[in-house]
Short mmCIF file of C-alpha atoms and ligand atoms in Angstrom, two decimals:
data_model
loop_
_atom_site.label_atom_id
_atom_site.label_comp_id
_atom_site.label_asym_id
_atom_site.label_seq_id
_atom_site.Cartn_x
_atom_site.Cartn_y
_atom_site.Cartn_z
CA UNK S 1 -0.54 -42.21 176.22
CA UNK S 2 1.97 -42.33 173.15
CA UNK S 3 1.80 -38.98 171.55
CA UNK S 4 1.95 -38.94 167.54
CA UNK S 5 4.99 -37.55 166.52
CA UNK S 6 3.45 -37.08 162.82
CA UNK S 7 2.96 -33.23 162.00
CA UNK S 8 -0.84 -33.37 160.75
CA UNK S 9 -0.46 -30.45 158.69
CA UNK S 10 2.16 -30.81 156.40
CA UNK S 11 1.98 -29.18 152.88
CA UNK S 12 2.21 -32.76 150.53
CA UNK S 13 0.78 -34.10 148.60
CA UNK S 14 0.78 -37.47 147.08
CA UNK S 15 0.05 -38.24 143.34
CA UNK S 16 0.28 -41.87 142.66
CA UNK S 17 1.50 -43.08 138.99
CA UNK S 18 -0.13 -46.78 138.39
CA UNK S 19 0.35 -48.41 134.99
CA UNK S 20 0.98 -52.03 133.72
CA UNK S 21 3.37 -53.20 131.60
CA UNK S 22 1.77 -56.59 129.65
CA UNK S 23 4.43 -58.60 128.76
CA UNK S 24 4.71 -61.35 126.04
CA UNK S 25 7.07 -63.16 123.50
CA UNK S 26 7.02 -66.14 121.69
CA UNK S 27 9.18 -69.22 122.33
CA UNK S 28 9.31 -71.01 119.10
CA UNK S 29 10.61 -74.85 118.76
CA UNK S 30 11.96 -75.62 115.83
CA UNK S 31 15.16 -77.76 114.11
CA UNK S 32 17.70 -76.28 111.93
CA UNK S 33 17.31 -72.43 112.72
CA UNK S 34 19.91 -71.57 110.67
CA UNK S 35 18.66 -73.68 107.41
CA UNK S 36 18.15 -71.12 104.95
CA UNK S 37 14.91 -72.66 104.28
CA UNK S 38 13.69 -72.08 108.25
CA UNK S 39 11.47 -69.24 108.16
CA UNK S 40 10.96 -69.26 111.69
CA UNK S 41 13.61 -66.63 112.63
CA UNK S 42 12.99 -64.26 109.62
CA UNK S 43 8.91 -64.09 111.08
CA UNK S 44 10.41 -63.91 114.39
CA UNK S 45 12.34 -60.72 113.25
CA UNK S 46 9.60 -58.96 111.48
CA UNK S 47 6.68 -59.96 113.74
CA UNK S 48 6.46 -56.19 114.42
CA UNK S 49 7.20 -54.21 111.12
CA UNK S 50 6.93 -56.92 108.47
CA UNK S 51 7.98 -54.45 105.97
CA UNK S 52 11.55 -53.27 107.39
CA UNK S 53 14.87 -54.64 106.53
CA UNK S 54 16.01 -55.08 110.65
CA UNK S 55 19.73 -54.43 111.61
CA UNK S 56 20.86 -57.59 113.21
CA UNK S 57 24.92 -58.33 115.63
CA UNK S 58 24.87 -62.41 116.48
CA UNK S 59 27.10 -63.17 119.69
CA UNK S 60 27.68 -66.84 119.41
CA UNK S 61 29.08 -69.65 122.25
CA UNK S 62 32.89 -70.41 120.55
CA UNK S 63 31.34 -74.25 122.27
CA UNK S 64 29.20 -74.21 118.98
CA UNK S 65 31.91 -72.88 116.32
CA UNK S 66 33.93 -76.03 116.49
CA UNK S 67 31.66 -77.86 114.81
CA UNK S 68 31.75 -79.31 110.82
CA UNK S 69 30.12 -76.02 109.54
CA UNK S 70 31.35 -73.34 111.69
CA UNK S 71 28.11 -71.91 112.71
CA UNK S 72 29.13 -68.01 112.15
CA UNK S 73 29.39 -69.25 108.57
CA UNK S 74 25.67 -70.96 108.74
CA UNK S 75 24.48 -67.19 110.16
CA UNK S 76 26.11 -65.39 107.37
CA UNK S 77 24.44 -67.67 104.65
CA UNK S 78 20.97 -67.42 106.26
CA UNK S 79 21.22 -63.78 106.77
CA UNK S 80 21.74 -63.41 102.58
CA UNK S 81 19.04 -65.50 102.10
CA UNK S 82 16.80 -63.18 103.85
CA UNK S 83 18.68 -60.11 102.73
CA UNK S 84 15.47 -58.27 102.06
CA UNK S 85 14.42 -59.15 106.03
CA UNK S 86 17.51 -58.55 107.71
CA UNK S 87 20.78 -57.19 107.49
CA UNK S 88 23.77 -58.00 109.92
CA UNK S 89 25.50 -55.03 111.07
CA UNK S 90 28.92 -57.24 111.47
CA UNK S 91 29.66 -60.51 111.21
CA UNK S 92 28.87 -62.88 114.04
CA UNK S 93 30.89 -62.10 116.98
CA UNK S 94 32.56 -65.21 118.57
CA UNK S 95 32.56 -64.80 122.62
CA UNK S 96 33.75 -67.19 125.51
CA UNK S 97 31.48 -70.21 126.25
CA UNK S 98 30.67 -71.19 129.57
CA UNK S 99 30.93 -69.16 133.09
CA UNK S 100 34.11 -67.79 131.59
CA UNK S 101 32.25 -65.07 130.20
CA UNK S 102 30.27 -64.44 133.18
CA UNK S 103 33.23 -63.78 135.06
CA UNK S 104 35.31 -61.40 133.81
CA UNK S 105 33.70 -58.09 133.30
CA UNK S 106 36.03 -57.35 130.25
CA UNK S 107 33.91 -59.59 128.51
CA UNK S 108 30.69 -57.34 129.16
CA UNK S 109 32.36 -54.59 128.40
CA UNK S 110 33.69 -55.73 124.95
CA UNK S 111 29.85 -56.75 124.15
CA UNK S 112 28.56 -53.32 124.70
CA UNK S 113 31.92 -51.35 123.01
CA UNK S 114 30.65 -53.91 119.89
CA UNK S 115 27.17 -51.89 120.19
CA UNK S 116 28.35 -48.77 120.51
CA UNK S 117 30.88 -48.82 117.59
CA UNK S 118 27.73 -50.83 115.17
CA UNK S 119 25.31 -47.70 116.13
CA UNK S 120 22.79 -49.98 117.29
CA UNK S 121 19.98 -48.86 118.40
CA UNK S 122 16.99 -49.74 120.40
CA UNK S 123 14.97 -51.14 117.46
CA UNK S 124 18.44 -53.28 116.51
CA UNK S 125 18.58 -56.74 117.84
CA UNK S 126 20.97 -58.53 119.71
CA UNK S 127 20.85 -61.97 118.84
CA UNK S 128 22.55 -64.31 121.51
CA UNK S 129 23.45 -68.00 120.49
CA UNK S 130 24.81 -70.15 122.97
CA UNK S 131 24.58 -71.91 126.27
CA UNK S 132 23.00 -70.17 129.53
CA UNK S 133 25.98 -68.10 130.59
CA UNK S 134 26.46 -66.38 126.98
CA UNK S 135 22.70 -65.70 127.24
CA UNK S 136 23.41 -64.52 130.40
CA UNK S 137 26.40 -62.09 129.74
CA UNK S 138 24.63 -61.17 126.53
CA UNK S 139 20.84 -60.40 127.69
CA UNK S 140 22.60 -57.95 130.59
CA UNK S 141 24.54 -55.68 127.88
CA UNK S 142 21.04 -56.06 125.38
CA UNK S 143 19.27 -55.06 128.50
CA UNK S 144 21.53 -52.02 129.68
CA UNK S 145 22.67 -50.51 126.46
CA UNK S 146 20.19 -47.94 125.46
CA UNK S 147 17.86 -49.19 128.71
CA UNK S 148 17.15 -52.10 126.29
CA UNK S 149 17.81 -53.30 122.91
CA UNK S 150 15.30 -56.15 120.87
CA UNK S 151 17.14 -59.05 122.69
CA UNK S 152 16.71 -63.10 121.01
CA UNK S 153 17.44 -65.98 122.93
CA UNK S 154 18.74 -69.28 120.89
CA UNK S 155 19.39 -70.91 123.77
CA UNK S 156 22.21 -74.03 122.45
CA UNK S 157 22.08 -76.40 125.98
CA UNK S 158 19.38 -78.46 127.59
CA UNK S 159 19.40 -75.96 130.41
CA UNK S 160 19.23 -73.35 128.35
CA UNK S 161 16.10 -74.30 126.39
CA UNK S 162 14.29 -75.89 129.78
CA UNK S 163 15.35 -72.92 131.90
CA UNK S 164 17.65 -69.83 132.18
CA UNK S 165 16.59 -69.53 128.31
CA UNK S 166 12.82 -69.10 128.66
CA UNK S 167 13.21 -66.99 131.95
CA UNK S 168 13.21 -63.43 131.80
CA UNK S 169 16.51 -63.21 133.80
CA UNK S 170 20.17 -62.39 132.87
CA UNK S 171 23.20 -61.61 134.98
CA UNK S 172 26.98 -62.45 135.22
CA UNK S 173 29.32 -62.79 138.61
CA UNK S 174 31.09 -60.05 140.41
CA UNK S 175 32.95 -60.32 143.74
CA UNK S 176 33.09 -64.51 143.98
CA UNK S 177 29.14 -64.14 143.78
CA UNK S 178 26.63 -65.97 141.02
CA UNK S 179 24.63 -63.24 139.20
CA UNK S 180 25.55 -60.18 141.64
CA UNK S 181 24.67 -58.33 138.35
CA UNK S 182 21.84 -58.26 136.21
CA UNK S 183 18.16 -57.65 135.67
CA UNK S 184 15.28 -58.68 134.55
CA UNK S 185 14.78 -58.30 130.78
CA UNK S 186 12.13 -60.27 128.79
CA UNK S 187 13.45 -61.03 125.65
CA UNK S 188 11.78 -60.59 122.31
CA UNK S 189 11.88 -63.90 121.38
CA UNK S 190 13.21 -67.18 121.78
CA UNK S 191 14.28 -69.92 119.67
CA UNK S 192 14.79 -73.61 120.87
CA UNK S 193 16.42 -75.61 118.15
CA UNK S 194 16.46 -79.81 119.23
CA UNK S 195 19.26 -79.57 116.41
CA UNK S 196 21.64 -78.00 119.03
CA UNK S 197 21.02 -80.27 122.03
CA UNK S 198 21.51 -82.98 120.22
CA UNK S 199 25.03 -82.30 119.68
CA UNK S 200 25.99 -81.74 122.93
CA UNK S 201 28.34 -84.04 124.61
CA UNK S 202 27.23 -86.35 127.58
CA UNK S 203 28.23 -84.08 130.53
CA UNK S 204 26.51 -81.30 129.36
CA UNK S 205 23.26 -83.02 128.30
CA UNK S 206 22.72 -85.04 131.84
CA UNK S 207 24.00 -81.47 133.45
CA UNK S 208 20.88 -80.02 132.04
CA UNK S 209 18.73 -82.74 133.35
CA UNK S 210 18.67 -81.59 137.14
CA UNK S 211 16.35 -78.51 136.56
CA UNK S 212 14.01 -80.88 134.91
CA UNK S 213 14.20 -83.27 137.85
CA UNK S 214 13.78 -80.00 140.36
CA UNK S 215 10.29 -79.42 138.45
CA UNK S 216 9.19 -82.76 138.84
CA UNK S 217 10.02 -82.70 142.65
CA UNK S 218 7.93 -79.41 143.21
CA UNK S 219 5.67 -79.53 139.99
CA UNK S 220 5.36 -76.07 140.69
CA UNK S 221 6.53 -74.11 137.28
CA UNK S 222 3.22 -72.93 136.27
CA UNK S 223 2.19 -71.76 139.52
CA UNK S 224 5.35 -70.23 139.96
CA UNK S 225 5.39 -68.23 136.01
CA UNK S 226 1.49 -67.19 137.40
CA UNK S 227 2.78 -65.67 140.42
CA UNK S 228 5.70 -64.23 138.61
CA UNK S 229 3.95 -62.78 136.06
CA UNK S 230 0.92 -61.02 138.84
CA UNK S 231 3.90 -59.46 140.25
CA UNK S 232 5.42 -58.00 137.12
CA UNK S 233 1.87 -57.02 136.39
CA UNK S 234 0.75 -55.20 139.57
CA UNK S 235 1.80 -51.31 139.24
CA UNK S 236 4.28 -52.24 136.74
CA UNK S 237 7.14 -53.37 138.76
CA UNK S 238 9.33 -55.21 136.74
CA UNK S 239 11.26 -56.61 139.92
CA UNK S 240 10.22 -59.04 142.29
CA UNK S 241 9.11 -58.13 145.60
CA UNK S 242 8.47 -61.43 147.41
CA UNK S 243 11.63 -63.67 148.83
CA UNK S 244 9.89 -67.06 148.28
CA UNK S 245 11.57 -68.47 145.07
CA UNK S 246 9.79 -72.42 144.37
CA UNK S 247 12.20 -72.73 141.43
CA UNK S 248 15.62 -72.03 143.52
CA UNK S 249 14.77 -75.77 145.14
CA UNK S 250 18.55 -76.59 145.17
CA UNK S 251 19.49 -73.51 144.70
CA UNK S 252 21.19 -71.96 148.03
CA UNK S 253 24.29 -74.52 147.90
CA UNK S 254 24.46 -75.17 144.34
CA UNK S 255 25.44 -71.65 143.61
CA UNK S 256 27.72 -71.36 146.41
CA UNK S 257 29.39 -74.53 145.15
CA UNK S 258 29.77 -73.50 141.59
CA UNK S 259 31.51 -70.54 143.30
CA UNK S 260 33.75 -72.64 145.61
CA UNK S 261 35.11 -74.72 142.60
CA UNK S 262 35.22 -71.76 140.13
CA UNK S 263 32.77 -73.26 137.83
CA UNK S 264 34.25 -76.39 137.36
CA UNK S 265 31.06 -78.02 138.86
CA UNK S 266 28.40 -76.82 135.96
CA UNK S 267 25.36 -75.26 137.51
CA UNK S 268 23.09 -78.54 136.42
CA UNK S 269 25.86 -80.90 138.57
CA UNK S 270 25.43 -78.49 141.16
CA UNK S 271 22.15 -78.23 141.45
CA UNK S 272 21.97 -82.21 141.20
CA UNK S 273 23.71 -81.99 144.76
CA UNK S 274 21.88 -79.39 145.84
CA UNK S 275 18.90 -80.97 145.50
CA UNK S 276 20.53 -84.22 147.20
CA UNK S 277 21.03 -82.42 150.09
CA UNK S 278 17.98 -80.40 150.34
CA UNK S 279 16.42 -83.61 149.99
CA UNK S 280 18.18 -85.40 153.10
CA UNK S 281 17.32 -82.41 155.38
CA UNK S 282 14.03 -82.48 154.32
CA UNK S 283 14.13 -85.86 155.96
CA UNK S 284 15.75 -84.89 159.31
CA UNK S 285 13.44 -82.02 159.45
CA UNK S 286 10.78 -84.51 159.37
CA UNK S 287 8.76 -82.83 156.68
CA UNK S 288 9.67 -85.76 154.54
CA UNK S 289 9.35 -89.78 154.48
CA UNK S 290 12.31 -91.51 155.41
CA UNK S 291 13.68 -93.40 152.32
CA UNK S 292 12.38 -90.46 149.59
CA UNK S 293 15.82 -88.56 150.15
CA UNK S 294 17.15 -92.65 148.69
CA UNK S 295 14.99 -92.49 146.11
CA UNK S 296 15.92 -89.13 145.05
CA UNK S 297 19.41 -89.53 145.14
CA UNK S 298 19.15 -92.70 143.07
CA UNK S 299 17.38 -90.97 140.52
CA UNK S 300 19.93 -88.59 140.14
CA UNK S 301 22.82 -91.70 140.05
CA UNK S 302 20.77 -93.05 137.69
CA UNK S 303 20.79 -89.96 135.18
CA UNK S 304 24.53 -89.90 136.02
CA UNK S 305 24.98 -87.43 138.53
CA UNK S 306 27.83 -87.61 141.47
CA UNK S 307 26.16 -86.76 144.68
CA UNK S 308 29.43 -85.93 146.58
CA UNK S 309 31.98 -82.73 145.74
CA UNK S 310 35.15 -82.35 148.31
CA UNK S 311 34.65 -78.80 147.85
CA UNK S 312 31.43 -79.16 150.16
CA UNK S 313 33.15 -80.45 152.87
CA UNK S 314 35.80 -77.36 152.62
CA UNK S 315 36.24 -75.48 155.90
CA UNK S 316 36.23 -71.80 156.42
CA UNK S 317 38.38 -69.73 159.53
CA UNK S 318 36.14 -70.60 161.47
CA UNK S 319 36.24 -74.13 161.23
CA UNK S 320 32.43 -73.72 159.52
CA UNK S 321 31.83 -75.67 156.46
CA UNK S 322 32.27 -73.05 153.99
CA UNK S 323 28.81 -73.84 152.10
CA UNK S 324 26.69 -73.29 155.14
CA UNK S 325 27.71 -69.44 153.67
CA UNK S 326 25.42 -69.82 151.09
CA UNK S 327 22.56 -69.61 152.75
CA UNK S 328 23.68 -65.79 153.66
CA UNK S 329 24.62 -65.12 150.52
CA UNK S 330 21.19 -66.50 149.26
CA UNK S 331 19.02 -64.50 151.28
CA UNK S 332 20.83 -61.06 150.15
CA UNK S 333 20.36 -61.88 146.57
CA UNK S 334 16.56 -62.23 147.01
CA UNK S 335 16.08 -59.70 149.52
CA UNK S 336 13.58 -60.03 152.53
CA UNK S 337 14.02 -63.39 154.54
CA UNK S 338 15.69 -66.31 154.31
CA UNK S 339 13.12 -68.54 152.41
CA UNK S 340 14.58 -72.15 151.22
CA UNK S 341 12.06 -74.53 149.21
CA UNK S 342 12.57 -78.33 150.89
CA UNK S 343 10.20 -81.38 150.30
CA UNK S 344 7.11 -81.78 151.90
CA UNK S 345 6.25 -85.54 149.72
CA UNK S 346 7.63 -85.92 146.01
CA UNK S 347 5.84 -83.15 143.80
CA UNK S 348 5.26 -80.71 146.87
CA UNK S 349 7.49 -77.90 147.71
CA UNK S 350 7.38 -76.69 150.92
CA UNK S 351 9.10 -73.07 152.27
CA UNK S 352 10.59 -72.76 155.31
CA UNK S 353 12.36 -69.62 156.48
CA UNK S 354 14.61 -70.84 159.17
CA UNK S 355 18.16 -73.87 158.76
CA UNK S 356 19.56 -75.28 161.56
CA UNK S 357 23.11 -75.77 160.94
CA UNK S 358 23.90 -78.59 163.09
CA UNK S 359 21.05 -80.40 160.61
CA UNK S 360 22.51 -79.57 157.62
CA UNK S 361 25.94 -80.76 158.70
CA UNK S 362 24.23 -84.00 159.46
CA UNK S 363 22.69 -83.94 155.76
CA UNK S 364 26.00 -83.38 154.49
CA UNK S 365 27.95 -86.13 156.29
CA UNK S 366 24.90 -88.07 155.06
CA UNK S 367 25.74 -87.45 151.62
CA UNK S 368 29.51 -88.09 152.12
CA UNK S 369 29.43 -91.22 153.71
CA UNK S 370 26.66 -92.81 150.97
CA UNK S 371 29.38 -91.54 148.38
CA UNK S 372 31.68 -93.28 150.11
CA UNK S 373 33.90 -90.44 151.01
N1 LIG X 1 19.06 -66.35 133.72
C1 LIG X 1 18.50 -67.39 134.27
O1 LIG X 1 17.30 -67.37 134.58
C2 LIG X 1 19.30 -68.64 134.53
C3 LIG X 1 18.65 -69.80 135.00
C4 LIG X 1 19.42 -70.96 135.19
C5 LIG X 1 20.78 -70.94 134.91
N2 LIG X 1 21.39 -69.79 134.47
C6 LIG X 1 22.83 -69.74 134.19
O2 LIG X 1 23.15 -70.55 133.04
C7 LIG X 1 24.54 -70.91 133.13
C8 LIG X 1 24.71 -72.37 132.79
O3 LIG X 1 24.29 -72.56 131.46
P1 LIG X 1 24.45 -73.93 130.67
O4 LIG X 1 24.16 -75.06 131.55
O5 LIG X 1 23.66 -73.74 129.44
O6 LIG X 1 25.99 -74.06 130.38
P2 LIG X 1 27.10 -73.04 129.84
O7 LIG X 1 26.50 -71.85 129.20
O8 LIG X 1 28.03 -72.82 130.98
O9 LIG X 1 27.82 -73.90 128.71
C9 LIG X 1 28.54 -75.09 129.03
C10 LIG X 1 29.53 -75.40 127.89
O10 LIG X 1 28.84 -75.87 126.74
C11 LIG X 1 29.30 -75.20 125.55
N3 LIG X 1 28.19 -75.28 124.61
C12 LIG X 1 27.04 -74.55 124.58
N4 LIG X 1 26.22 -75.04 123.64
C13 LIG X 1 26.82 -76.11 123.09
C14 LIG X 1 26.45 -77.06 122.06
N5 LIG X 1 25.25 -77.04 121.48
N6 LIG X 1 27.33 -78.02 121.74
C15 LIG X 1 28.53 -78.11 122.37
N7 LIG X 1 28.93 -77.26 123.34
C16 LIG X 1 28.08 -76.27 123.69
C17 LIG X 1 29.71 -73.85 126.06
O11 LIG X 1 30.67 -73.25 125.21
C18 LIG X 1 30.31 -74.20 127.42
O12 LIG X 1 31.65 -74.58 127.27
C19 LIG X 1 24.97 -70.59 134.55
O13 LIG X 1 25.76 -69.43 134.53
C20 LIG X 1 23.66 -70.31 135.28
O14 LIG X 1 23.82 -69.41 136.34
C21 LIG X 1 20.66 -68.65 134.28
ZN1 LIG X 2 19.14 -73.43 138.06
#
């Protein structure tokens, strides 16, 4: 008989504190945000106390200032024309585009001593402008300084207004590791304007592509904001608890690849390969029809992807590929076990917790060989 080691009288007692947190902002789509005529971001501003003049600090992508009207001028002129809405507390700040930003913690740190010094405050906001890793770098300081400061997205890429912009996730890199920092922050608002997409050059529009692509292949974003959303719901909890991530189809290499090339692969052409090769093992897992991993892949040819990096066929110490690391390094980020989204049929995700290695380095070779390499 196995005796109960529990005490049964111990003096506690347990008081439980329960309370939900409803969460909800708007996501406006709109063309010329900055126009002076666009009202869009003045109601945006005062949806909660119409009748206050709001203290405002722009952070915008230096990608956008090189255009014909520098767009920290464009801010300036809007923010007069709404002088009795808004007032800016400096003018915009100009920060580092691109994972640049996300990668050096000075940059972080500059954001927040910019806060500090401007006295803003919790009912301030922190307007970010720019592609997905300035939103990124951006949301974590509006998120941490003061526990949280009014936060807008204006979200300047085509994976920034399809995705990372309309999440409720920020984060920047620390040790060689994707988003080792951050949180999760809903922001106040956000603001997709078609105005800035369209400018963008080629790379960065088809780089944008591949998340829309990943949703087709698991149609599963509304299911997944539901379950999201019940989670953040249930006793408050504003971090996820489960490991099984539907969106992060693509996910586990792409990030470690971005890593392995130090960003020059952008996180869309990552996740382009990522899905390549999820794709192929899909097949040789036989959860998948021969010839869909083809199809697939030719999609993503077709939008102008390259479905072959030589940093994927990079060898550790060991003699391991060094991407097979990812899969580690994806499991600690989300906590619990290892659970990878593959392809069950086109439109169906389906999770799977274990990846045999000697598969995947058949997937890879796949993928080299098609590309020639
Ligand atoms: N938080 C999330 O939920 C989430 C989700 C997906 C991706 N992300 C992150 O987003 C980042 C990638 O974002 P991205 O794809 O938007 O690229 P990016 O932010 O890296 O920007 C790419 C380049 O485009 C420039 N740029 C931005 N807007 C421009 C415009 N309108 N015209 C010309 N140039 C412009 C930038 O200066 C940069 O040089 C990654 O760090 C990724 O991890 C976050
Ligand atoms: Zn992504």
């Amino acid at each position: 008989m196995a005796a109960d080691a529990r005490p049964t009288q111990a003096r506690t007692d347990t008081h439980w504190q329960r309370f939900a947190v409803p969460y909800e902002f708007p996501v406006v789509f709109t063309e010329g945000v900055f126009d002076p005529e666009n009202p869009a971001l003045r109601d945006v501003l005062c949806r909660l106390e119409p009748a206050k003049r709001h203290r405002v600090v722009f952070f915008v992508d230096d990608g956008l200032n090189a255009g014909r009207t520098p767009l920290a001028e464009a801010i300036v002129k809007y923010a007069q024309r709404h002088a009795d809405a808004m007032e800016l507390a400096c003018a915009p700040v100009v920060v580092p585009g691109g994972e640049k930003i996300k990668s050096d913690l000075h940059f972080v740190e500059s954001i927040q001593q910019k806060l500090f010094d401007l006295h803003i405050d919790r009912h301030s906001y922190v307007i970010a402008v720019g592609g997905g890793a300035v939103l990124d770098a951006v949301g974590l300081v509006a998120a941490t300084t003061h526990r949280g400061v009014r936060h807008i997205r204006i979200p300047t890429t085509v994976l920034a207004q399809n995705d990372s912009g309309v999440g409720v996730k920020n984060g920047v890199n620390l040790q060689g590791m994707k988003n080792f920092v951050g949180t999760f922050a809903p922001p106040f608002a956000v603001l997709n304007d078609l105005e800035f997409v369209m400018a963008l050059p080629d790379r960065d529009k088809i780089a944008g592509m591949a998340e829309a692509v990943k949703v087709a292949l698991i149609r599963m974003i509304r299911r997944c904001a539901e379950l999201h959303m019940r989670q953040i719901g249930q006793g408050g909890d504003p971090f996820e608890t489960g490991s099984a991530r539907p969106l992060d189809y693509g996910h586990w290499s792409a990030h470690k690849l971005e890593s392995l090339t130090r960003h020059h692969v952008r996180h869309g052409e990552a996740v382009a390969l990522g899905m390549a090769l999820d794709a192929r093992y899909s097949v040789l897992a036989g959860l998948l029809a021969p010839g869909e991993d083809e199809r697939i892949c030719a999609l993503l040819e077709y939008l102008g992807f390259d479905l072959w990096h030589p940093a994927l066929a990079k060898s550790g110490a060991s003699g391991e590929w060094v991407i097979l690391d990812g899969l580690r390094d994806f499991q600690e980020h989300l906590g619990g076990e290892l659970t990878i989204t593959l392809l069950g049929g086109i439109g169906v995700g389906v999770e799977v917790h274990a990846i045999d290695r000697e598969r995947m380095r058949q997937a890879m070779q796949w993928l080299k060989e098609r590309a020639g390499g």
